Structure formats: C-alpha cells, structure tokens
Amino acid sequence: MESDKVAPKVLEQFASNPETTEAYALGVNQYGDPVFMNPKKAWKAAKKEYKEGRKAGDHKLHLKHSSKTFYMAYIEAAKTVDQNDELTDLQKKRLKEWANFLEIYKNSFPEKARR
C-alpha cells in the first residue's frame, strides 16, 4: 500500500495551538504516516475548530454532511476548491484546513474503514 504523505506545514497546524495539543496529539502508523493518537478527541476538537470549513463543504459544494465515517469527499473537494467561485477566500481556506485534518484523521484507521 502506498501511503499519502502529509506536508510538514499541515502537521504544524495541529501542533501550534496549545489549547488543542492534547486532542491533536500525533503518532505514526505502520506506514510512517502521521495519525491522531486519540481520533475521537481529535474529531471532537476539529468539529468545533473547523466548523466553517465543514459547512462550506456541506452547503456550497453539495456534499453529504461529514461524519466520523464519511469524510473522503471533503478531502477531494479541497483539492479543487480554488476553482469554485461560490466560496469566499476565507471559506476556501477553512475547507482546506478541514481537509488537512481529515488527511491525518483517515490515517488513524484501517483503509477499509474510509468512506
């Protein structure tokens, strides 16, 4: 299996906030990819912190609501979000931040559990 590598600046996004350091504690999986040590805590913190990005994906991009098991569509949407004229620059930025979280979150589970 080929792993998706996460950019160092993305990792910094989760290490830089002292209020959420515990929730976003990082480890490494068997493929060398970053994972959240406690995905449940990370999900709870990210759901609040990246609410604007989630909502932009939900409403403007006509995606199903994100959940602990349905999130891969948000990662894909963030890759082409700059081409979307319906979103503001801030919404685009927030969606990308949400997708950054999801990139690490997905590594925290076996591949067969991802949707």
mmCIF file with all atom_site columns, C-alpha atoms in Angstrom:
data_model
loop_
_atom_site.group_PDB
_atom_site.id
_atom_site.type_symbol
_atom_site.label_atom_id
_atom_site.label_alt_id
_atom_site.label_comp_id
_atom_site.label_asym_id
_atom_site.label_entity_id
_atom_site.label_seq_id
_atom_site.pdbx_PDB_ins_code
_atom_site.Cartn_x
_atom_site.Cartn_y
_atom_site.Cartn_z
_atom_site.occupancy
_atom_site.B_iso_or_equiv
_atom_site.pdbx_formal_charge
_atom_site.auth_seq_id
_atom_site.auth_comp_id
_atom_site.auth_asym_id
_atom_site.auth_atom_id
_atom_site.pdbx_PDB_model_num
ATOM 1   C CA . MET A 1 1   ? 0.000   0.000  0.000  1.00 0.00 ? 1   MET A CA 1
ATOM 2   C CA . GLU A 1 2   ? 1.294   3.431  -0.900 1.00 0.00 ? 2   GLU A CA 1
ATOM 3   C CA . SER A 1 3   ? 0.777   5.987  1.847  1.00 0.00 ? 3   SER A CA 1
ATOM 4   C CA . ASP A 1 4   ? -0.337  9.573  1.446  1.00 0.00 ? 4   ASP A CA 1
ATOM 5   C CA . LYS A 1 5   ? 2.305   11.893 2.836  1.00 0.00 ? 5   LYS A CA 1
ATOM 6   C CA . VAL A 1 6   ? 1.249   14.876 4.883  1.00 0.00 ? 6   VAL A CA 1
ATOM 7   C CA . ALA A 1 7   ? 3.194   18.115 4.426  1.00 0.00 ? 7   ALA A CA 1
ATOM 8   C CA . PRO A 1 8   ? 5.147   19.433 7.433  1.00 0.00 ? 8   PRO A CA 1
ATOM 9   C CA . LYS A 1 9   ? 3.178   22.713 7.376  1.00 0.00 ? 9   LYS A CA 1
ATOM 10  C CA . VAL A 1 10  ? -0.016  20.671 7.812  1.00 0.00 ? 10  VAL A CA 1
ATOM 11  C CA . LEU A 1 11  ? 1.459   18.952 10.863 1.00 0.00 ? 11  LEU A CA 1
ATOM 12  C CA . GLU A 1 12  ? 2.345   22.380 12.271 1.00 0.00 ? 12  GLU A CA 1
ATOM 13  C CA . GLN A 1 13  ? -1.340  23.347 12.001 1.00 0.00 ? 13  GLN A CA 1
ATOM 14  C CA . PHE A 1 14  ? -2.108  20.833 14.759 1.00 0.00 ? 14  PHE A CA 1
ATOM 15  C CA . ALA A 1 15  ? 0.947   21.332 16.951 1.00 0.00 ? 15  ALA A CA 1
ATOM 16  C CA . SER A 1 16  ? 0.751   25.124 17.175 1.00 0.00 ? 16  SER A CA 1
ATOM 17  C CA . ASN A 1 17  ? -2.420  25.563 19.266 1.00 0.00 ? 17  ASN A CA 1
ATOM 18  C CA . PRO A 1 18  ? -1.693  24.917 22.971 1.00 0.00 ? 18  PRO A CA 1
ATOM 19  C CA . GLU A 1 19  ? -5.423  24.630 23.746 1.00 0.00 ? 19  GLU A CA 1
ATOM 20  C CA . THR A 1 20  ? -5.850  21.613 21.474 1.00 0.00 ? 20  THR A CA 1
ATOM 21  C CA . THR A 1 21  ? -2.410  19.993 21.748 1.00 0.00 ? 21  THR A CA 1
ATOM 22  C CA . GLU A 1 22  ? -3.784  17.035 23.732 1.00 0.00 ? 22  GLU A CA 1
ATOM 23  C CA . ALA A 1 23  ? -6.662  16.435 21.317 1.00 0.00 ? 23  ALA A CA 1
ATOM 24  C CA . TYR A 1 24  ? -4.341  16.623 18.304 1.00 0.00 ? 24  TYR A CA 1
ATOM 25  C CA . ALA A 1 25  ? -1.528  14.510 19.780 1.00 0.00 ? 25  ALA A CA 1
ATOM 26  C CA . LEU A 1 26  ? 0.213   12.855 16.840 1.00 0.00 ? 26  LEU A CA 1
ATOM 27  C CA . GLY A 1 27  ? 1.780   9.451  16.409 1.00 0.00 ? 27  GLY A CA 1
ATOM 28  C CA . VAL A 1 28  ? 2.898   7.389  13.414 1.00 0.00 ? 28  VAL A CA 1
ATOM 29  C CA . ASN A 1 29  ? 1.183   4.353  11.855 1.00 0.00 ? 29  ASN A CA 1
ATOM 30  C CA . GLN A 1 30  ? 2.861   1.256  10.397 1.00 0.00 ? 30  GLN A CA 1
ATOM 31  C CA . TYR A 1 31  ? 3.324   3.037  7.044  1.00 0.00 ? 31  TYR A CA 1
ATOM 32  C CA . GLY A 1 32  ? 5.091   6.035  8.587  1.00 0.00 ? 32  GLY A CA 1
ATOM 33  C CA . ASP A 1 33  ? 2.071   8.309  8.206  1.00 0.00 ? 33  ASP A CA 1
ATOM 34  C CA . PRO A 1 34  ? 1.002   10.719 10.952 1.00 0.00 ? 34  PRO A CA 1
ATOM 35  C CA . VAL A 1 35  ? -2.076  9.656  12.925 1.00 0.00 ? 35  VAL A CA 1
ATOM 36  C CA . PHE A 1 36  ? -4.018  11.113 15.804 1.00 0.00 ? 36  PHE A CA 1
ATOM 37  C CA . MET A 1 37  ? -3.301  9.194  18.995 1.00 0.00 ? 37  MET A CA 1
ATOM 38  C CA . ASN A 1 38  ? -6.912  9.652  20.079 1.00 0.00 ? 38  ASN A CA 1
ATOM 39  C CA . PRO A 1 39  ? -9.048  10.081 16.938 1.00 0.00 ? 39  PRO A CA 1
ATOM 40  C CA . LYS A 1 40  ? -12.239 10.609 18.975 1.00 0.00 ? 40  LYS A CA 1
ATOM 41  C CA . LYS A 1 41  ? -10.754 13.582 20.834 1.00 0.00 ? 41  LYS A CA 1
ATOM 42  C CA . ALA A 1 42  ? -9.281  14.948 17.622 1.00 0.00 ? 42  ALA A CA 1
ATOM 43  C CA . TRP A 1 43  ? -12.642 14.660 15.835 1.00 0.00 ? 43  TRP A CA 1
ATOM 44  C CA . LYS A 1 44  ? -14.458 16.462 18.648 1.00 0.00 ? 44  LYS A CA 1
ATOM 45  C CA . ALA A 1 45  ? -11.933 19.328 18.694 1.00 0.00 ? 45  ALA A CA 1
ATOM 46  C CA . ALA A 1 46  ? -11.760 19.639 14.912 1.00 0.00 ? 46  ALA A CA 1
ATOM 47  C CA . LYS A 1 47  ? -15.517 19.612 14.505 1.00 0.00 ? 47  LYS A CA 1
ATOM 48  C CA . LYS A 1 48  ? -15.651 22.841 16.526 1.00 0.00 ? 48  LYS A CA 1
ATOM 49  C CA . GLU A 1 49  ? -12.446 24.403 15.241 1.00 0.00 ? 49  GLU A CA 1
ATOM 50  C CA . TYR A 1 50  ? -13.104 23.825 11.542 1.00 0.00 ? 50  TYR A CA 1
ATOM 51  C CA . LYS A 1 51  ? -16.876 24.308 11.578 1.00 0.00 ? 51  LYS A CA 1
ATOM 52  C CA . GLU A 1 52  ? -16.759 26.965 8.868  1.00 0.00 ? 52  GLU A CA 1
ATOM 53  C CA . GLY A 1 53  ? -14.836 24.659 6.533  1.00 0.00 ? 53  GLY A CA 1
ATOM 54  C CA . ARG A 1 54  ? -17.232 21.789 7.130  1.00 0.00 ? 54  ARG A CA 1
ATOM 55  C CA . LYS A 1 55  ? -20.242 23.993 6.474  1.00 0.00 ? 55  LYS A CA 1
ATOM 56  C CA . ALA A 1 56  ? -18.702 25.364 3.269  1.00 0.00 ? 56  ALA A CA 1
ATOM 57  C CA . GLY A 1 57  ? -18.296 21.812 2.034  1.00 0.00 ? 57  GLY A CA 1
ATOM 58  C CA . ASP A 1 58  ? -21.788 20.812 3.131  1.00 0.00 ? 58  ASP A CA 1
ATOM 59  C CA . HIS A 1 59  ? -23.781 23.635 1.601  1.00 0.00 ? 59  HIS A CA 1
ATOM 60  C CA . LYS A 1 60  ? -21.816 25.218 -1.209 1.00 0.00 ? 60  LYS A CA 1
ATOM 61  C CA . LEU A 1 61  ? -20.317 22.034 -2.639 1.00 0.00 ? 61  LEU A CA 1
ATOM 62  C CA . HIS A 1 62  ? -23.450 19.941 -2.122 1.00 0.00 ? 62  HIS A CA 1
ATOM 63  C CA . LEU A 1 63  ? -21.667 17.272 -0.118 1.00 0.00 ? 63  LEU A CA 1
ATOM 64  C CA . LYS A 1 64  ? -23.327 14.989 2.370  1.00 0.00 ? 64  LYS A CA 1
ATOM 65  C CA . HIS A 1 65  ? -22.619 16.118 5.924  1.00 0.00 ? 65  HIS A CA 1
ATOM 66  C CA . SER A 1 66  ? -19.247 14.990 7.200  1.00 0.00 ? 66  SER A CA 1
ATOM 67  C CA . SER A 1 67  ? -19.180 12.369 9.914  1.00 0.00 ? 67  SER A CA 1
ATOM 68  C CA . LYS A 1 68  ? -16.641 10.111 11.584 1.00 0.00 ? 68  LYS A CA 1
ATOM 69  C CA . THR A 1 69  ? -17.140 7.633  8.751  1.00 0.00 ? 69  THR A CA 1
ATOM 70  C CA . PHE A 1 70  ? -17.997 9.884  5.765  1.00 0.00 ? 70  PHE A CA 1
ATOM 71  C CA . TYR A 1 71  ? -15.256 12.373 5.028  1.00 0.00 ? 71  TYR A CA 1
ATOM 72  C CA . MET A 1 72  ? -13.211 11.394 1.962  1.00 0.00 ? 72  MET A CA 1
ATOM 73  C CA . ALA A 1 73  ? -15.350 13.600 -0.322 1.00 0.00 ? 73  ALA A CA 1
ATOM 74  C CA . TYR A 1 74  ? -14.197 16.658 1.646  1.00 0.00 ? 74  TYR A CA 1
ATOM 75  C CA . ILE A 1 75  ? -10.560 15.814 1.024  1.00 0.00 ? 75  ILE A CA 1
ATOM 76  C CA . GLU A 1 76  ? -11.242 15.547 -2.704 1.00 0.00 ? 76  GLU A CA 1
ATOM 77  C CA . ALA A 1 77  ? -13.308 18.759 -2.749 1.00 0.00 ? 77  ALA A CA 1
ATOM 78  C CA . ALA A 1 78  ? -10.482 20.707 -1.097 1.00 0.00 ? 78  ALA A CA 1
ATOM 79  C CA . LYS A 1 79  ? -8.111  19.750 -3.914 1.00 0.00 ? 79  LYS A CA 1
ATOM 80  C CA . THR A 1 80  ? -10.178 21.731 -6.431 1.00 0.00 ? 80  THR A CA 1
ATOM 81  C CA . VAL A 1 81  ? -11.774 24.337 -4.155 1.00 0.00 ? 81  VAL A CA 1
ATOM 82  C CA . ASP A 1 82  ? -9.798  27.203 -5.696 1.00 0.00 ? 82  ASP A CA 1
ATOM 83  C CA . GLN A 1 83  ? -11.797 26.717 -8.898 1.00 0.00 ? 83  GLN A CA 1
ATOM 84  C CA . ASN A 1 84  ? -15.103 27.249 -7.073 1.00 0.00 ? 84  ASN A CA 1
ATOM 85  C CA . ASP A 1 85  ? -16.491 30.767 -7.490 1.00 0.00 ? 85  ASP A CA 1
ATOM 86  C CA . GLU A 1 86  ? -19.322 30.258 -4.977 1.00 0.00 ? 86  GLU A CA 1
ATOM 87  C CA . LEU A 1 87  ? -16.992 30.201 -1.968 1.00 0.00 ? 87  LEU A CA 1
ATOM 88  C CA . THR A 1 88  ? -15.225 33.156 -0.386 1.00 0.00 ? 88  THR A CA 1
ATOM 89  C CA . ASP A 1 89  ? -11.458 33.052 0.039  1.00 0.00 ? 89  ASP A CA 1
ATOM 90  C CA . LEU A 1 90  ? -11.949 32.507 3.767  1.00 0.00 ? 90  LEU A CA 1
ATOM 91  C CA . GLN A 1 91  ? -14.325 29.586 3.156  1.00 0.00 ? 91  GLN A CA 1
ATOM 92  C CA . LYS A 1 92  ? -11.804 28.047 0.768  1.00 0.00 ? 92  LYS A CA 1
ATOM 93  C CA . LYS A 1 93  ? -9.059  28.406 3.366  1.00 0.00 ? 93  LYS A CA 1
ATOM 94  C CA . ARG A 1 94  ? -11.223 26.845 6.078  1.00 0.00 ? 94  ARG A CA 1
ATOM 95  C CA . LEU A 1 95  ? -12.223 23.942 3.840  1.00 0.00 ? 95  LEU A CA 1
ATOM 96  C CA . LYS A 1 96  ? -8.559  23.265 3.120  1.00 0.00 ? 96  LYS A CA 1
ATOM 97  C CA . GLU A 1 97  ? -7.806  23.307 6.859  1.00 0.00 ? 97  GLU A CA 1
ATOM 98  C CA . TRP A 1 98  ? -10.662 20.849 7.448  1.00 0.00 ? 98  TRP A CA 1
ATOM 99  C CA . ALA A 1 99  ? -9.261  18.627 4.685  1.00 0.00 ? 99  ALA A CA 1
ATOM 100 C CA . ASN A 1 100 ? -5.798  18.813 6.291  1.00 0.00 ? 100 ASN A CA 1
ATOM 101 C CA . PHE A 1 101 ? -7.319  17.481 9.494  1.00 0.00 ? 101 PHE A CA 1
ATOM 102 C CA . LEU A 1 102 ? -9.096  14.729 7.564  1.00 0.00 ? 102 LEU A CA 1
ATOM 103 C CA . GLU A 1 103 ? -5.875  13.648 5.827  1.00 0.00 ? 103 GLU A CA 1
ATOM 104 C CA . ILE A 1 104 ? -4.370  12.777 9.208  1.00 0.00 ? 104 ILE A CA 1
ATOM 105 C CA . TYR A 1 105 ? -7.669  11.502 10.605 1.00 0.00 ? 105 TYR A CA 1
ATOM 106 C CA . LYS A 1 106 ? -8.022  8.968  7.779  1.00 0.00 ? 106 LYS A CA 1
ATOM 107 C CA . ASN A 1 107 ? -4.557  7.599  8.570  1.00 0.00 ? 107 ASN A CA 1
ATOM 108 C CA . SER A 1 108 ? -5.797  6.825  12.080 1.00 0.00 ? 108 SER A CA 1
ATOM 109 C CA . PHE A 1 109 ? -7.973  3.964  10.776 1.00 0.00 ? 109 PHE A CA 1
ATOM 110 C CA . PRO A 1 110 ? -7.568  0.925  8.509  1.00 0.00 ? 110 PRO A CA 1
ATOM 111 C CA . GLU A 1 111 ? -8.090  1.703  4.828  1.00 0.00 ? 111 GLU A CA 1
ATOM 112 C CA . LYS A 1 112 ? -11.255 -0.406 4.598  1.00 0.00 ? 112 LYS A CA 1
ATOM 113 C CA . ALA A 1 113 ? -12.985 1.894  7.116  1.00 0.00 ? 113 ALA A CA 1
ATOM 114 C CA . ARG A 1 114 ? -12.593 5.016  4.953  1.00 0.00 ? 114 ARG A CA 1
ATOM 115 C CA . ARG A 1 115 ? -15.557 6.496  3.024  1.00 0.00 ? 115 ARG A CA 1
#
